[in-house]
XYZ file of N, CA, C and O in Angstrom:
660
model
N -144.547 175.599 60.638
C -143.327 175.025 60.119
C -142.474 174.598 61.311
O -142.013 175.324 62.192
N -142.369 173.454 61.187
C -141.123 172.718 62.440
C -139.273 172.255 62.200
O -138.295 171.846 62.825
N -139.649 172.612 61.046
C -138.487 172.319 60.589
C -138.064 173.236 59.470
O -138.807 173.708 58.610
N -136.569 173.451 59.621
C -135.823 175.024 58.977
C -134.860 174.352 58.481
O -134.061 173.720 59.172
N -134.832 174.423 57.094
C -133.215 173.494 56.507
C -133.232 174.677 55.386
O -134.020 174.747 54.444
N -131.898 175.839 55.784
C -131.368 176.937 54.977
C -129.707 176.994 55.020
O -129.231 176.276 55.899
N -128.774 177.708 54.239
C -127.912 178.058 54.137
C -127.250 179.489 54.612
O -127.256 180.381 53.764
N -126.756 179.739 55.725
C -126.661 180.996 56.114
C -125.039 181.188 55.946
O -124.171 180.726 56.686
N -124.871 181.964 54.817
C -123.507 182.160 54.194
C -122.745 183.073 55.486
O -121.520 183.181 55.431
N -123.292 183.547 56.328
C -122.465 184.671 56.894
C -122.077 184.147 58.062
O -121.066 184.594 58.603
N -122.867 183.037 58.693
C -122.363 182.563 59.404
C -121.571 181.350 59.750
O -122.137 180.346 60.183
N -120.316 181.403 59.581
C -118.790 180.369 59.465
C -118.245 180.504 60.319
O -118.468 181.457 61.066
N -117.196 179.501 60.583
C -116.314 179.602 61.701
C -115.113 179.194 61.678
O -115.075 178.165 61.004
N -113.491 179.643 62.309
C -112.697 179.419 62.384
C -112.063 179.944 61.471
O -112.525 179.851 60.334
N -110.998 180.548 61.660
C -109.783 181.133 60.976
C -109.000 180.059 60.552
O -108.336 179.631 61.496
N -108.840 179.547 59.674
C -107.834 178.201 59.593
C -106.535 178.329 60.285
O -106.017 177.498 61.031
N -106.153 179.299 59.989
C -104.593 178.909 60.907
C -105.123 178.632 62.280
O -104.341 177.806 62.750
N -106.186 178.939 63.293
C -106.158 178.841 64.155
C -105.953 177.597 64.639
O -105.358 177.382 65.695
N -106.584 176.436 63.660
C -106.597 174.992 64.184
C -105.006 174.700 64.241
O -104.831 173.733 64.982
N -103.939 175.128 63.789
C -102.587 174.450 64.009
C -102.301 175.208 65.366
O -101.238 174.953 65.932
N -103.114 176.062 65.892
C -102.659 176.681 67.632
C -102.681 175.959 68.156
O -103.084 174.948 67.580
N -102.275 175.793 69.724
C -102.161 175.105 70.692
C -103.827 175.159 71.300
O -104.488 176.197 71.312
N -104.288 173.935 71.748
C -105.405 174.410 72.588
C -105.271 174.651 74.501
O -104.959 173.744 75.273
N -105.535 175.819 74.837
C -105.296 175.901 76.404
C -106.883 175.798 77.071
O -107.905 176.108 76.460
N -106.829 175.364 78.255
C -107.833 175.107 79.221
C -107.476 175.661 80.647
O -106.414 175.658 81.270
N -108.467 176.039 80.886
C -108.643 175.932 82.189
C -110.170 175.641 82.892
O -111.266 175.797 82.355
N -109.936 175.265 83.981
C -111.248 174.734 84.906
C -111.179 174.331 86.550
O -110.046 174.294 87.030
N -111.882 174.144 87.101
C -111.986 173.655 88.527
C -110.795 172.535 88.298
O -109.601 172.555 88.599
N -111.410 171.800 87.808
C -110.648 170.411 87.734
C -110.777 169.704 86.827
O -111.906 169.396 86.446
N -109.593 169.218 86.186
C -109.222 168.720 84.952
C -108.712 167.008 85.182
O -108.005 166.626 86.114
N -109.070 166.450 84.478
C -108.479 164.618 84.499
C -108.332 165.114 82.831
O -108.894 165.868 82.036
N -106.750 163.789 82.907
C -106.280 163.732 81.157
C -105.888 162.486 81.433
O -105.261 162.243 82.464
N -106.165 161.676 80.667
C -106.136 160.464 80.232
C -105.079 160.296 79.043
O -105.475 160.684 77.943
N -103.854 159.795 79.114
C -102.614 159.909 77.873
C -103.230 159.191 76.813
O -103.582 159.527 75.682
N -103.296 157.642 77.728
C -103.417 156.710 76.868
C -104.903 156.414 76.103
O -105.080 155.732 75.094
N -105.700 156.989 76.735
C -107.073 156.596 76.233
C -107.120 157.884 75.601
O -107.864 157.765 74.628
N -106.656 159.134 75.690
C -106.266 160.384 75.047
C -107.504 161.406 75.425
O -107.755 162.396 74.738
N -108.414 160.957 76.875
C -109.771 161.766 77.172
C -109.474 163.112 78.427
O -109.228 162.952 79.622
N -109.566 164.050 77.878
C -109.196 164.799 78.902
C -111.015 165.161 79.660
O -112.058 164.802 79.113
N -110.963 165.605 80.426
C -112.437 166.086 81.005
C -111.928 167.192 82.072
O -111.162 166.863 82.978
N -112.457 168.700 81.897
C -112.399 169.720 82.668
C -114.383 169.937 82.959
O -115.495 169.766 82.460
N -113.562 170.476 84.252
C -115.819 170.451 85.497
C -115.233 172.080 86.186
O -114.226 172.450 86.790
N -116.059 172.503 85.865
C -116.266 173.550 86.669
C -115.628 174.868 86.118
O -114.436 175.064 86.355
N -116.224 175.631 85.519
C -115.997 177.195 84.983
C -114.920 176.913 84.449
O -113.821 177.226 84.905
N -115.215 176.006 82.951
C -114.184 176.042 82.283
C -113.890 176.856 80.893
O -114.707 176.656 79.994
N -113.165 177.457 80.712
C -112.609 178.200 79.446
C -111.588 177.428 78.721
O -110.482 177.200 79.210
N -112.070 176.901 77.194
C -111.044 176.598 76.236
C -110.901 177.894 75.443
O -111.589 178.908 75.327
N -109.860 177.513 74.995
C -109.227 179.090 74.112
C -108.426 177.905 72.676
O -107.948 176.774 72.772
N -108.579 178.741 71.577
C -107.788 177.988 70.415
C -107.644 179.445 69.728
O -108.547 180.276 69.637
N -106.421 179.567 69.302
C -106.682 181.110 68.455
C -107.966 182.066 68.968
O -108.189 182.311 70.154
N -108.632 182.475 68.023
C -109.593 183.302 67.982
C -111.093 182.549 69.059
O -111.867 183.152 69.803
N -111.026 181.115 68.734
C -112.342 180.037 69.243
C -111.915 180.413 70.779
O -110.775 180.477 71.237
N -113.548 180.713 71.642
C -113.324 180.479 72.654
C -114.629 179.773 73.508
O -115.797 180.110 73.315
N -114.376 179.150 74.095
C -116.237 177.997 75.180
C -115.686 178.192 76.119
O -114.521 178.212 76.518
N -117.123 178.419 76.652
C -117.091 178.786 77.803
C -117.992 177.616 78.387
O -118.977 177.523 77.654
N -118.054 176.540 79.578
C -118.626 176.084 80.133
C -118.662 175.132 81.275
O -117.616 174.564 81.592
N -119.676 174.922 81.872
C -119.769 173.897 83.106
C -118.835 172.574 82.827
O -118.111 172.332 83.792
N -118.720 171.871 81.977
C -117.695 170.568 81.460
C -117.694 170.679 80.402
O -118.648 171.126 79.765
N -116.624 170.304 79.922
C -116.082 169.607 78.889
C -115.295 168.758 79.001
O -114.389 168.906 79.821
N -115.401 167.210 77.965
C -115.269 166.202 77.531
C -114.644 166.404 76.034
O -115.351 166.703 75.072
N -113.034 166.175 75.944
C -112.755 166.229 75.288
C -111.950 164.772 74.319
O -111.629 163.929 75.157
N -111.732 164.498 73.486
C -111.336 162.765 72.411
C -110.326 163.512 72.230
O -110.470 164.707 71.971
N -109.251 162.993 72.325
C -107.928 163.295 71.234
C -107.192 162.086 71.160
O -106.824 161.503 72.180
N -106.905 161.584 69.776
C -106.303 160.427 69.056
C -104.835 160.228 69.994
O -103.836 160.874 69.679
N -104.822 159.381 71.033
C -103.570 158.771 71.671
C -102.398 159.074 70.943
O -101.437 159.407 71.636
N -102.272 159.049 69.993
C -101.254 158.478 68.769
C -100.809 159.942 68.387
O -99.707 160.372 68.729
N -101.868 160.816 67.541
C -101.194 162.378 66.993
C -101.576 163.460 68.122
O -100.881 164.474 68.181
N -102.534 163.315 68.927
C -102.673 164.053 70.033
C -103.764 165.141 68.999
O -103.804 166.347 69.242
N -104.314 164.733 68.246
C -105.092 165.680 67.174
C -106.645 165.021 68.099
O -106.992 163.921 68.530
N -107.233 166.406 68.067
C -108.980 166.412 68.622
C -109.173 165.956 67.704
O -108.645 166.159 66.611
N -110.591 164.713 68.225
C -111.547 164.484 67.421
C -112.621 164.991 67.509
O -113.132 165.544 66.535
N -113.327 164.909 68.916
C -114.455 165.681 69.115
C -114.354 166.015 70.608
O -113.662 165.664 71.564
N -115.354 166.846 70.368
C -115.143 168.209 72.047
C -116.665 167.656 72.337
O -117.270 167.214 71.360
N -117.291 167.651 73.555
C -118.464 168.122 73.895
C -118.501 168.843 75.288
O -118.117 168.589 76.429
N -119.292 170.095 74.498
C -119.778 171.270 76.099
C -121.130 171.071 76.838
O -122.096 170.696 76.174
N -121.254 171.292 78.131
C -122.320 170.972 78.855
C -121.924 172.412 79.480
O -120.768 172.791 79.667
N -122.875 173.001 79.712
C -123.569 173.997 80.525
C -125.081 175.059 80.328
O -125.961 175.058 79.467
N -124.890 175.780 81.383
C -126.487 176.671 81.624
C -125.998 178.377 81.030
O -126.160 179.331 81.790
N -125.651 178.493 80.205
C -125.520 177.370 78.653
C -123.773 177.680 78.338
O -123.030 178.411 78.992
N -123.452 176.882 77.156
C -122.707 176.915 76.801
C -122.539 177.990 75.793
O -123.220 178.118 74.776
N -121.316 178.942 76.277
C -120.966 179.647 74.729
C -119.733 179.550 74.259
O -118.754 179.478 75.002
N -119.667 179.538 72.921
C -119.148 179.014 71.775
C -119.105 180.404 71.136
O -120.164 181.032 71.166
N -117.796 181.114 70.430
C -117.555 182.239 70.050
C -116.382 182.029 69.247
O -115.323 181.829 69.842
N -116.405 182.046 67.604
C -115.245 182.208 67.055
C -115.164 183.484 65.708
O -116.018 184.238 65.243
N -114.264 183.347 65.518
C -114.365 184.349 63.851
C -114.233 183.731 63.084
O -113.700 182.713 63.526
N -114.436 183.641 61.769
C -114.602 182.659 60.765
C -113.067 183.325 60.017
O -112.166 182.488 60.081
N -112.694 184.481 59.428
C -111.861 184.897 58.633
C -111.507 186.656 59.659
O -112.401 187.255 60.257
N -110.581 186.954 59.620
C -110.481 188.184 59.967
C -110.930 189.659 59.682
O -110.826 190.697 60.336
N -111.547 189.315 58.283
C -112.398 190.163 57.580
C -114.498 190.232 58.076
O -115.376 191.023 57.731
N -114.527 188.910 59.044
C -115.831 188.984 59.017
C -116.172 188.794 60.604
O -115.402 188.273 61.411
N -117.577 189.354 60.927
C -117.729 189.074 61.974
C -117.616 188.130 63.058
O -117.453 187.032 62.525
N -117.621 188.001 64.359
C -117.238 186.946 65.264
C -119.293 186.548 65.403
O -120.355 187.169 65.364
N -118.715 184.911 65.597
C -120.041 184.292 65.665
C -120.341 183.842 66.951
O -119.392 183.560 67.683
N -121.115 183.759 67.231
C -121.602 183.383 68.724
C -122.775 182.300 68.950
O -123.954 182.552 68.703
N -122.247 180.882 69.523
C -123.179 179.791 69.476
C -123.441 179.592 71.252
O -122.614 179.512 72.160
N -124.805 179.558 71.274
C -125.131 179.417 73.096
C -125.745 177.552 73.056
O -125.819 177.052 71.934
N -125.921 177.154 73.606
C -127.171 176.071 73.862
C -126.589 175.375 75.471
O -125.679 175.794 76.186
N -127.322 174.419 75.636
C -126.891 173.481 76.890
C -126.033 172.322 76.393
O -125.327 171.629 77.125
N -126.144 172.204 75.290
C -124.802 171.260 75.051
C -124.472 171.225 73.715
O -125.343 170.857 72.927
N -122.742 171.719 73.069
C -122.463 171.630 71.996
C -121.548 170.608 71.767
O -120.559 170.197 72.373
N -122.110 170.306 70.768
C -120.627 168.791 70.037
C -119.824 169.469 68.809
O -120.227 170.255 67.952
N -118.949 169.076 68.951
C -117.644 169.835 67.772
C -117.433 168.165 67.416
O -117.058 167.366 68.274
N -117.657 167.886 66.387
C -117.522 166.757 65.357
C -115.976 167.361 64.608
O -116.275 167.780 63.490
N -115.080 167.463 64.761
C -113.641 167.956 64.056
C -113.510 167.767 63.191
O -113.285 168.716 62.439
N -113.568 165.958 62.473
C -113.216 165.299 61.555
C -114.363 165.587 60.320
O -114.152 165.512 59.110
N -115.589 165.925 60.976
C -116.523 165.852 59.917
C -116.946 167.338 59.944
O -118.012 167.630 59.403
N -116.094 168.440 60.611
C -116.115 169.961 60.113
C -117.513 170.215 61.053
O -117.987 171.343 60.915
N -118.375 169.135 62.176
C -119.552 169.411 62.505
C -120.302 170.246 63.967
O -120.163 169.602 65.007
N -120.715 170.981 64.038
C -121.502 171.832 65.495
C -122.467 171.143 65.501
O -123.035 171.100 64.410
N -122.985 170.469 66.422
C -124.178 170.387 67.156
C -124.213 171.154 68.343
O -123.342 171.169 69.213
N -125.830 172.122 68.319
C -125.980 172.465 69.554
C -127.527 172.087 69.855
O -128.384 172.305 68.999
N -127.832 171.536 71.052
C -128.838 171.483 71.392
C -129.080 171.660 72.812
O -128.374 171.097 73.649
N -130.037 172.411 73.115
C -131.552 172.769 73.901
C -131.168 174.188 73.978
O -129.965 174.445 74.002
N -132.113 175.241 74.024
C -132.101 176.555 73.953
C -131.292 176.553 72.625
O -131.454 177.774 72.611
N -130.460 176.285 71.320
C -129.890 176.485 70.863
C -129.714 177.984 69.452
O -130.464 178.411 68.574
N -128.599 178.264 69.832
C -128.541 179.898 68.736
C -127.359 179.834 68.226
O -126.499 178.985 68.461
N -127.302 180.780 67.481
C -126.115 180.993 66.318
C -126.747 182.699 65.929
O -127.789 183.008 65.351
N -125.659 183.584 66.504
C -125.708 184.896 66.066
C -124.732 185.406 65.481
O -123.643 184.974 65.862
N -124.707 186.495 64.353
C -123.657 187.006 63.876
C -124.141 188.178 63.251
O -125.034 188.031 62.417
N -123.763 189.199 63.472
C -123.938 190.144 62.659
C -125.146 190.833 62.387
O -125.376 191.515 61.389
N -125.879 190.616 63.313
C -127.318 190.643 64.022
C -128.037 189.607 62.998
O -129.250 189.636 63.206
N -127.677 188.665 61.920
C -128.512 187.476 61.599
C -128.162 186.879 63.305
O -127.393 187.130 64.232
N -129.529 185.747 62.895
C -129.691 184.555 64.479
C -130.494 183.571 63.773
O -131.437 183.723 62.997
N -129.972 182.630 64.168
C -131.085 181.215 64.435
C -131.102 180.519 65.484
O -130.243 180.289 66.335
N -132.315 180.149 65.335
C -132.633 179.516 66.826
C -133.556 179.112 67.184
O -134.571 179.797 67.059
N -133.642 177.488 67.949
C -134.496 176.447 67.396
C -133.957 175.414 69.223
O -133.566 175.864 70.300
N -134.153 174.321 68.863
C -134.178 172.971 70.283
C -132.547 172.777 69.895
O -131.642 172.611 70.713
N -132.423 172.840 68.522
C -131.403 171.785 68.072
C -130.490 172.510 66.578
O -131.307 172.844 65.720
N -129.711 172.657 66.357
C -129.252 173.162 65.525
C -127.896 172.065 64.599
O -127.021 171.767 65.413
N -127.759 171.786 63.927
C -126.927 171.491 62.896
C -125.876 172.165 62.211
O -126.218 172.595 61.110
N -124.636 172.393 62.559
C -124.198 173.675 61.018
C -122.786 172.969 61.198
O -122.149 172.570 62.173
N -122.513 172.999 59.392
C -121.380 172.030 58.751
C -120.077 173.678 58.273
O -120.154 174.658 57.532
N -119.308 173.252 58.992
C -118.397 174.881 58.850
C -117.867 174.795 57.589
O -117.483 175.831 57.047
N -117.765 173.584 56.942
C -117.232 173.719 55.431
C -117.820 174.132 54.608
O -117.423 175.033 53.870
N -119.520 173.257 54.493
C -120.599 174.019 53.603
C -120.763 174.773 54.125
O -120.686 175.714 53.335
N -121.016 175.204 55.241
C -122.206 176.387 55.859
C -123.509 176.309 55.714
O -124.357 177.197 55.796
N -123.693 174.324 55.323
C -125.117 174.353 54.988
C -125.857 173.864 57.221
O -125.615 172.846 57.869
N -126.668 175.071 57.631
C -127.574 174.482 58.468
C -129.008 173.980 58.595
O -129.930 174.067 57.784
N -128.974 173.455 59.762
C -129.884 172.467 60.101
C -130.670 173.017 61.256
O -130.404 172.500 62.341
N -131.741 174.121 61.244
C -132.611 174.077 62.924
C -134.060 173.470 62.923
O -135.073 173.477 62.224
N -133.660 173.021 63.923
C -135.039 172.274 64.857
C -135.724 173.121 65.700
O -135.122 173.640 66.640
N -137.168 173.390 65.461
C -137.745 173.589 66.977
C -138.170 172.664 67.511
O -138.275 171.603 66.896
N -138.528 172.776 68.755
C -139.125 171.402 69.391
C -140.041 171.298 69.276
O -140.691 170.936 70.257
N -140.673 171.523 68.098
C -142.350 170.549 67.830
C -141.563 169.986 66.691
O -142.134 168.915 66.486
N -140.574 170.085 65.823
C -139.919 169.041 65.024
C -139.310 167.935 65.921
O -139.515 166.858 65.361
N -138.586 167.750 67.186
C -138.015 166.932 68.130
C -139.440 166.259 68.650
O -139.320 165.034 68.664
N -140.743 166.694 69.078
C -141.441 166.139 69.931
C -142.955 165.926 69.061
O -143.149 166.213 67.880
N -143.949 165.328 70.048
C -145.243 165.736 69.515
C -146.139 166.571 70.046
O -147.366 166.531 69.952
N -145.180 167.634 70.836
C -146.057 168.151 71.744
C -146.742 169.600 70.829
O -146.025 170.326 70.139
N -147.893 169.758 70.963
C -148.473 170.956 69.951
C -148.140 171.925 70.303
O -147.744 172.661 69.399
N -148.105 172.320 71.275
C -148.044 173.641 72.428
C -146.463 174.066 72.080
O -145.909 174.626 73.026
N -145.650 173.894 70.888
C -144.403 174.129 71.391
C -143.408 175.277 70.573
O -144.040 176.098 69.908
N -142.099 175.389 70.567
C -141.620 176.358 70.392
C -141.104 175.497 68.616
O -140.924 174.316 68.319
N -141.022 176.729 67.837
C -141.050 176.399 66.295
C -139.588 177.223 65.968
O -139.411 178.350 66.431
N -138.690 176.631 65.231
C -137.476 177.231 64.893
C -137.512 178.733 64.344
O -138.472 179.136 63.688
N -136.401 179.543 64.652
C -136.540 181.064 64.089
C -135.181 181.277 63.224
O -134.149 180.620 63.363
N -135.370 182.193 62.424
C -133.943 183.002 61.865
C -134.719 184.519 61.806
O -135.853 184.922 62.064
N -133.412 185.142 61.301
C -133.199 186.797 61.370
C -132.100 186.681 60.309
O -130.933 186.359 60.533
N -132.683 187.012 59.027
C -131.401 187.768 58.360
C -131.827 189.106 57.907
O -132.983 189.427 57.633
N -130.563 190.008 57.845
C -130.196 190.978 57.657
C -130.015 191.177 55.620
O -129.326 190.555 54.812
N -130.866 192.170 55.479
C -130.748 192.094 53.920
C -129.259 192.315 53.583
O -128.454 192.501 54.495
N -128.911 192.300 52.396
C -126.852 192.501 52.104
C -126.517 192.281 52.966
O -125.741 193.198 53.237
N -126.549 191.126 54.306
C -125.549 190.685 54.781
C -124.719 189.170 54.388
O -123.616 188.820 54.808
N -125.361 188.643 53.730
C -125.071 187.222 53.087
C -124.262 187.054 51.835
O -124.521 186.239 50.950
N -122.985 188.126 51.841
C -122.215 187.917 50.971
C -120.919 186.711 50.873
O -120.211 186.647 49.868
């Protein structure tokens, strides 16, 4: 099997109030762009939003000139982690890969190469991962679904029985 298309209820993300927080950064070195609204931090950078926190080599961040509202984030590093809580009642989730995209507008995570998603000792983990924080419907790839190579690594999960409430 190369391809994994399941629903993993337990693993969500973001506290809603958190998105009206401020987002802070830090890094080696940061460029912000007003008018084109692109900020870019290089080098051991930490974003923080409420509870959300990435950790990585760059980030490339979109924010709308006009409301100063993110559109989309992307992380690059060896690897990137990605750590939020979904509700205060449930566990904190933890996303690694070499590069994640935060799609804002369309609620979307992409992570791909090495890519995982742990929580609560469930995991998935695959080349490429998909997960929509509104549905909670995901998407993993291993890389014999990405390639044609035979020899290759095939997507995994781990759930935990009664944890998918």
């Amino acid at each position: 099997m190369t391809l994994i298309t399941t629903s993993l209820v337990s693993l969500a993300f973001a506290v809603p109030e958190d998105r009206d927080k401020p987002i802070t950064g830090r890094a080696n070195s940061t460029s912000i762009d007003a008018n084109s609204g692109k900020t870019v931090l290089v080098g051991k950078v930490v974003i923080r939003q409420g509870l959300l926190t990435i950790q990585a080599d760059k980030v490339t961040m979109q924010n709308d000139p006009q409301t100063n509202e993110t559109q989309f984030l992307v992380a690059e590093g060896n690897p990137v982690i990605f750590t939020d809580t979904p509700t205060l009642d449930k566990p904190s989730v933890r996303v690694t890969g070499q590069q994640i995209e935060f799609l804002v507008s369309k609620d979307l995570v992409i992570t791909n190469g090495d890519a995982q998603i742990t929580s609560d000792n469930n995991q998935a983990s695959g080349e490429r991962i998909e997960y929509n924080l509104v549905t909670e419907f995901m998407t993993i790839e291993g890389e014999c679904a990405l390639s044609d190579n035979e020899s290759c690594e095939q997507a995994e999960f781990i759930l935990q029985p009664g944890k998918n409430d």
